mmCIF file of C-alpha atoms in Angstrom:
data_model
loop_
_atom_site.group_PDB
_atom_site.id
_atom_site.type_symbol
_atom_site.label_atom_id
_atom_site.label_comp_id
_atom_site.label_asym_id
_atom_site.label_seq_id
_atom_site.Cartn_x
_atom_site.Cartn_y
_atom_site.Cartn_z
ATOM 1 C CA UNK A 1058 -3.369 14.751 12.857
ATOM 2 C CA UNK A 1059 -6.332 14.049 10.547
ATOM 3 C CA UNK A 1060 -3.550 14.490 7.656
ATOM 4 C CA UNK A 1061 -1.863 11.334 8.577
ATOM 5 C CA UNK A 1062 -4.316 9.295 6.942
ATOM 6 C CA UNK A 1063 -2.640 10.629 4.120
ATOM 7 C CA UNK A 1064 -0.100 8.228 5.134
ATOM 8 C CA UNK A 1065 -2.355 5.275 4.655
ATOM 9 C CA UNK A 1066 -3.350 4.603 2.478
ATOM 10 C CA UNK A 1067 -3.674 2.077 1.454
ATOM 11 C CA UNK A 1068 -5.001 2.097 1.090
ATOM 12 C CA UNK A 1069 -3.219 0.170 0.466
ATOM 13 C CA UNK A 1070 -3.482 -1.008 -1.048
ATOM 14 C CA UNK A 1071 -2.302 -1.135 -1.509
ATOM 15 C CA UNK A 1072 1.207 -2.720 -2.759
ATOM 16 C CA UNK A 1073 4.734 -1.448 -2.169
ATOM 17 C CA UNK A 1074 8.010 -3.028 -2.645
ATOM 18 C CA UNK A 1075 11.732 -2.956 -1.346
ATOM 19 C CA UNK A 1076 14.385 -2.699 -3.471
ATOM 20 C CA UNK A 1077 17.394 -4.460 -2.672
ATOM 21 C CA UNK A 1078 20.675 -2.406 -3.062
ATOM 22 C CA UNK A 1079 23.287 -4.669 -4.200
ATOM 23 C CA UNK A 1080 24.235 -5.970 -7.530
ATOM 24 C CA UNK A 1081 23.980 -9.360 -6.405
ATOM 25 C CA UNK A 1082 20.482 -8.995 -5.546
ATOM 26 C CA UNK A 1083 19.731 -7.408 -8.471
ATOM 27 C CA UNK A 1084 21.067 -10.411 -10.578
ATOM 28 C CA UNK A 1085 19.066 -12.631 -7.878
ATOM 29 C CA UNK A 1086 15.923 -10.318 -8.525
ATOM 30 C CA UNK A 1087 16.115 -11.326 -11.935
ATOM 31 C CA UNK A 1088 16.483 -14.881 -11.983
ATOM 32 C CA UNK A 1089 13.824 -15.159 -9.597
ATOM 33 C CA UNK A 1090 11.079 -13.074 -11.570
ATOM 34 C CA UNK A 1091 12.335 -15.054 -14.555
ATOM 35 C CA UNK A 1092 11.127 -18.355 -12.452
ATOM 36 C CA UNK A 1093 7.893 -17.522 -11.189
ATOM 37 C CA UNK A 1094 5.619 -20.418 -12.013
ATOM 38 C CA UNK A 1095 2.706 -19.716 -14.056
ATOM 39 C CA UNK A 1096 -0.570 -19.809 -12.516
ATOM 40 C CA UNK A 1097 -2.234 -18.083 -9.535
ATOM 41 C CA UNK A 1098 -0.697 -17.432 -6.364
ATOM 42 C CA UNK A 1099 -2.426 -17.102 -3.142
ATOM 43 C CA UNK A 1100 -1.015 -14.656 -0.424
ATOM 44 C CA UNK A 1101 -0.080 -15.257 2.920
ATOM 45 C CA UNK A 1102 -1.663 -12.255 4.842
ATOM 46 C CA UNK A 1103 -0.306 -12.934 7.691
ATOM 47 C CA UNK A 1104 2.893 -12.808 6.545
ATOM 48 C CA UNK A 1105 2.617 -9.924 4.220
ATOM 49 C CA UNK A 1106 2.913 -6.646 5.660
ATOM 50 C CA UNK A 1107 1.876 -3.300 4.412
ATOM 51 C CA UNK A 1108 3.022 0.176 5.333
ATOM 52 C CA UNK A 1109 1.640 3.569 5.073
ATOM 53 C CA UNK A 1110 3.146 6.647 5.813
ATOM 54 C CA UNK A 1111 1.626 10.420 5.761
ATOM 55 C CA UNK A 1112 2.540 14.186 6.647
ATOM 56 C CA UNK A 1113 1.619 17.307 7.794
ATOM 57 C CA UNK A 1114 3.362 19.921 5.097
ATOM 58 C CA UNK A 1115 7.063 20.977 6.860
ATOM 59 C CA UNK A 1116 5.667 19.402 10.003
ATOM 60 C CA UNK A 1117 5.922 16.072 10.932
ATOM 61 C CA UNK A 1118 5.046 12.558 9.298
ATOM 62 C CA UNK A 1119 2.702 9.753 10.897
ATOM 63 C CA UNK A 1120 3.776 6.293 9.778
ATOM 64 C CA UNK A 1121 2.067 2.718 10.319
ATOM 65 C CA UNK A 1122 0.800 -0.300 9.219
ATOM 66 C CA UNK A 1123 -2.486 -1.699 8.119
ATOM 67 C CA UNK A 1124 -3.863 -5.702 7.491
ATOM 68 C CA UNK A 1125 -4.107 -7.333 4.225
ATOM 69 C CA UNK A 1126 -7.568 -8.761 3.774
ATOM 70 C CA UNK A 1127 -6.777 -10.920 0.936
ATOM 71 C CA UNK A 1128 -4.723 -11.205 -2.145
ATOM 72 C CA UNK A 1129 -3.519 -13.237 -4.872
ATOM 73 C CA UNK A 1130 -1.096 -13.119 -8.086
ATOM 74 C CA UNK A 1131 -1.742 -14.557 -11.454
ATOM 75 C CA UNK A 1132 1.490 -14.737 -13.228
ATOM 76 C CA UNK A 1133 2.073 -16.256 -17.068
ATOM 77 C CA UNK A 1134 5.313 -16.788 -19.250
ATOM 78 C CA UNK A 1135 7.367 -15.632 -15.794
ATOM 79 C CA UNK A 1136 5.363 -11.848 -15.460
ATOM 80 C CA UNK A 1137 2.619 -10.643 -13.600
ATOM 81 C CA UNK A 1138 -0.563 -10.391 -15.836
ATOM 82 C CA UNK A 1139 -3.153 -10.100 -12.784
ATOM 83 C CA UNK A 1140 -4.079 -10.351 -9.199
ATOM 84 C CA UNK A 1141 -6.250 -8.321 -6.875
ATOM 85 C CA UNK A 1142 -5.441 -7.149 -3.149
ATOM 86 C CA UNK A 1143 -7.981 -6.196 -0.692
ATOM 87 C CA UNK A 1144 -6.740 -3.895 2.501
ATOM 88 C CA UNK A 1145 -8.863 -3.848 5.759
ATOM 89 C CA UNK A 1146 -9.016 -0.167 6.639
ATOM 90 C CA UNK A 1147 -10.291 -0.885 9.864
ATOM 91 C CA UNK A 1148 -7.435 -2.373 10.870
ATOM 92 C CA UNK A 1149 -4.880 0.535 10.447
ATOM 93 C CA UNK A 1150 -2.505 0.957 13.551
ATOM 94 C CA UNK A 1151 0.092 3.871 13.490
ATOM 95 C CA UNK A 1152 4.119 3.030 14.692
ATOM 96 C CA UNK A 1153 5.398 6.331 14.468
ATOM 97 C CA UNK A 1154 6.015 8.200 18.186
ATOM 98 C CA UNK A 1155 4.731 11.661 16.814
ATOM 99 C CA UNK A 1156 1.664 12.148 19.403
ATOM 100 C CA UNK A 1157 0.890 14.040 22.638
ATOM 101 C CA UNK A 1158 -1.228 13.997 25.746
ATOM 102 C CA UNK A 1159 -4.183 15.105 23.606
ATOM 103 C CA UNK A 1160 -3.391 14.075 20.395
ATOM 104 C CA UNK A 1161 -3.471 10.519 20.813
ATOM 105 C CA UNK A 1162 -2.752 7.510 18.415
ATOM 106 C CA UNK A 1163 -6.453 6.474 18.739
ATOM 107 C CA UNK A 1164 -7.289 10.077 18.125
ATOM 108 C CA UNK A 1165 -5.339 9.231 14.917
ATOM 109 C CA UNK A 1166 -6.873 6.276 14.195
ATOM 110 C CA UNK A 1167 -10.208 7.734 14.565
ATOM 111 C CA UNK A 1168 -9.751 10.791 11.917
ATOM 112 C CA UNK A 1169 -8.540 8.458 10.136
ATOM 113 C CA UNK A 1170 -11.473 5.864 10.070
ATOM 114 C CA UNK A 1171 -13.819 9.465 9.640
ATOM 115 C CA UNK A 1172 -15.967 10.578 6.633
ATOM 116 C CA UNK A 1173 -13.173 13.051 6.406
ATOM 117 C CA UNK A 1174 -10.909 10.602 5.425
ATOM 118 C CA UNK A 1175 -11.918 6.799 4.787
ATOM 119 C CA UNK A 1176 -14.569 6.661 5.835
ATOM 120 C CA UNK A 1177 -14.845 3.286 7.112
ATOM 121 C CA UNK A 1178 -17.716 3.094 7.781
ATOM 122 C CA UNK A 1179 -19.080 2.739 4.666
ATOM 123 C CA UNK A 1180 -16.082 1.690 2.879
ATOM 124 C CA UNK A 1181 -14.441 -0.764 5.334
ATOM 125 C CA UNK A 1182 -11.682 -1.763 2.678
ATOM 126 C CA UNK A 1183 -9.590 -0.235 -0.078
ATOM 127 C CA UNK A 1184 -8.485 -2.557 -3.417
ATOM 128 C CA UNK A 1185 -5.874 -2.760 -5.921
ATOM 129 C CA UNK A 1186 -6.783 -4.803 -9.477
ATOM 130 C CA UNK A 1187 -3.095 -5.920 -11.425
ATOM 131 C CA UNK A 1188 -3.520 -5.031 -14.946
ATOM 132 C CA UNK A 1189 -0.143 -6.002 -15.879
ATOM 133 C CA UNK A 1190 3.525 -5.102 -15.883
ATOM 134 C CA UNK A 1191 6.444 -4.039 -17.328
ATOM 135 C CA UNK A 1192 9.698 -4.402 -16.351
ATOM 136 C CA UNK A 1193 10.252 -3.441 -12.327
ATOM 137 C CA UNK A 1194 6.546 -1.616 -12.604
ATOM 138 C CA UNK A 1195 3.508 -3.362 -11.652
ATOM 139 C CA UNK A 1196 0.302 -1.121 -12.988
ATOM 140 C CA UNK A 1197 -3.078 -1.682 -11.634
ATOM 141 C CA UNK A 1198 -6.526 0.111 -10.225
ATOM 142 C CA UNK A 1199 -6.632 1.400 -6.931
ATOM 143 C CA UNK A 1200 -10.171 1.832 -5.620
ATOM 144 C CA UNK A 1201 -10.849 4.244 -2.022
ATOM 145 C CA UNK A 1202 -13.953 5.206 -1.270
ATOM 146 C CA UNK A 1203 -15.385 3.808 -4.427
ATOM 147 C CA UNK A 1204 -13.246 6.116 -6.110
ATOM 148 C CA UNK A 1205 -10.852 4.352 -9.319
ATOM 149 C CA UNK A 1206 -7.779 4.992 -10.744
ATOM 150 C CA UNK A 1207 -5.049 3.793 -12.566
ATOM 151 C CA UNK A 1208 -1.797 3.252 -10.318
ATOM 152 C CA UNK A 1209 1.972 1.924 -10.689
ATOM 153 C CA UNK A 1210 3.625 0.346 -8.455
ATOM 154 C CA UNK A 1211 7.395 0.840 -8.644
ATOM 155 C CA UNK A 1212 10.641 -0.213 -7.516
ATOM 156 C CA UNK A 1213 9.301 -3.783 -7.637
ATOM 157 C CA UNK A 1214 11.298 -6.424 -6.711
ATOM 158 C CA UNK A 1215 10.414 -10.462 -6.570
ATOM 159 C CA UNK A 1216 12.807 -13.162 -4.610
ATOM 160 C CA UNK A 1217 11.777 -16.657 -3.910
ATOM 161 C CA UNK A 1218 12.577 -17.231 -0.058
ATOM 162 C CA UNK A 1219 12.017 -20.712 1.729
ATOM 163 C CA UNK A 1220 9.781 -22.067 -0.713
ATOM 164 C CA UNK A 1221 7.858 -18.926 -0.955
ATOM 165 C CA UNK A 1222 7.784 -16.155 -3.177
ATOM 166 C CA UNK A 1223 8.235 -12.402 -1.753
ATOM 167 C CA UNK A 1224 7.373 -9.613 -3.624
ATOM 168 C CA UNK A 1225 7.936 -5.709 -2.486
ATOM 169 C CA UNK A 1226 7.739 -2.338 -4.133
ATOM 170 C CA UNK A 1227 6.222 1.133 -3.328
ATOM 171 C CA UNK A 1228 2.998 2.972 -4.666
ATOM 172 C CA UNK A 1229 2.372 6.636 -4.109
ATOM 173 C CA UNK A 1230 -0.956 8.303 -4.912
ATOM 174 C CA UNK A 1231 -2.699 11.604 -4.800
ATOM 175 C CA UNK A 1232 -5.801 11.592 -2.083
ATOM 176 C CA UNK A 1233 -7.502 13.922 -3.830
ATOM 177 C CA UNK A 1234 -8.442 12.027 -6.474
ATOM 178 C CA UNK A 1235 -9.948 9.269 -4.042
ATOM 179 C CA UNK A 1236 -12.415 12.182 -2.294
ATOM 180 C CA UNK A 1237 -9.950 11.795 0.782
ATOM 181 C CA UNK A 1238 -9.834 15.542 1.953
ATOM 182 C CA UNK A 1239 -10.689 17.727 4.759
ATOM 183 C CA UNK A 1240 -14.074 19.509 4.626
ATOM 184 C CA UNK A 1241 -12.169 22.864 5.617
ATOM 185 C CA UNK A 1242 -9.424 24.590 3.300
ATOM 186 C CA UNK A 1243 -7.201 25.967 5.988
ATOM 187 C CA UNK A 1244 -6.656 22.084 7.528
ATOM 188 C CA UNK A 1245 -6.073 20.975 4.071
ATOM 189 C CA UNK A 1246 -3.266 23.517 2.978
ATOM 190 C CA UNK A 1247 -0.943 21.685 5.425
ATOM 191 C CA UNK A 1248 -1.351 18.450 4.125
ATOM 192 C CA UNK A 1249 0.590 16.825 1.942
ATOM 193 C CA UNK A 1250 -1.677 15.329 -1.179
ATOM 194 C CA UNK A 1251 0.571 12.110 -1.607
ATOM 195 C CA UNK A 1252 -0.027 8.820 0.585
ATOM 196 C CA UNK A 1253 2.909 6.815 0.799
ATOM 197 C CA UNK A 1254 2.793 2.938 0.694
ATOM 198 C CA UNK A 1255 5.738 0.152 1.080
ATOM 199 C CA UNK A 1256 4.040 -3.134 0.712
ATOM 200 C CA UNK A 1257 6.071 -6.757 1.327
ATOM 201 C CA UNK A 1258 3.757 -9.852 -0.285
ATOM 202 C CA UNK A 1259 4.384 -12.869 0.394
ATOM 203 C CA UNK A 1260 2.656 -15.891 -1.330
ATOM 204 C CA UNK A 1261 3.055 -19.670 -1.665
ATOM 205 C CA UNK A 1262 4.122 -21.361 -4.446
#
């Protein structure tokens, strides 16, 4: 169970997009990144949603989402050149149905919130910094547990909706290299390194 965090991640960060499927959205995608108004962008959190989703090697997979703190988009000449999302790690709540009588989703929550994992305690939030992009990739610096490293996010895919703009895409990253392990090798050989993210921003314009 203590695997799923694996699923969070975040930490989200951070930031993961949908891709649409259609042509016609793809031609749409493209307009619409081409429009972006330079300047910065403030996100809506509450109307931004990130997902996280982990597993237990051949097993089963724990799935869920977590808050966005804060966040915010600095775009010039129609790109992304910046921005910087904060994800509350306290506040990760698992979706998936994958639990029994003594393996709770609080259980969950709490190996997840553990030194094991986030540890929470002392690092309450997880951040990604925008470096720039390229194309449908977004790169950036994820920081867990005060650990940093260089990230993409993929797949990334910007429409303008109702006066706002929505941007989605999907990061994957390796736990280890955030110090997000188990303590004991035997629980750790049937856990999957990579921590899944699909994050939907949405931001004023």
């Amino acid at each position: 169970m203590k695997s799923t965090i694996l699923s969070m991640a975040l930490l989200a960060a951070s930031v993961s997009f949908i891709a649409c499927d259609s042509k016609e959205s793809s031609s749409e995608t493209t307009e619409e990144t081409a429009g972006l108004p330079d300047g910065t962008l403030t996100v809506d959190t509450t109307a931004s949603e990130v997902m996280w989703k982990g597993s237990m090697v051949g097993m089963y997979d724990h799935s869920g989402d977590v808050k966005l703190e804060s966040g915010n988009v600095t775009v010039a000449d129609g790109k992304i050149t910046g921005g910087k999302f904060v994800i509350d790690l306290t506040k990760i709540h698992p979706t998936d149905e994958n639990y029994k009588e003594d393996k709770t989703p609080e259980k969950l929550v709490g190996h997840l919130s553990s030194e094991d994992f986030f540890h929470t305690e002392q690092y309450p939030t997880a951040t990604f910094e925008i470096t720039g992009s390229e194309g449908s990739t977004v790169m950036g610096n994820l920081t867990v547990r005060g650990k940093t490293n260089p990230e993409k996010v993929e797949n990334v895919v910007i429409t303008e909706e109702n006066g706002q703009v929505h941007m989605k895409g999907d990061i994957k990253f390796d736990r280890t290299k955030y110090d997000v392990a188990f303590k004991h090798p035997m629980q750790e050989m049937v856990i999957s390194n990579d921590i899944e993210m699909n994050v939907t921003l949405v931001a004023n314009k």
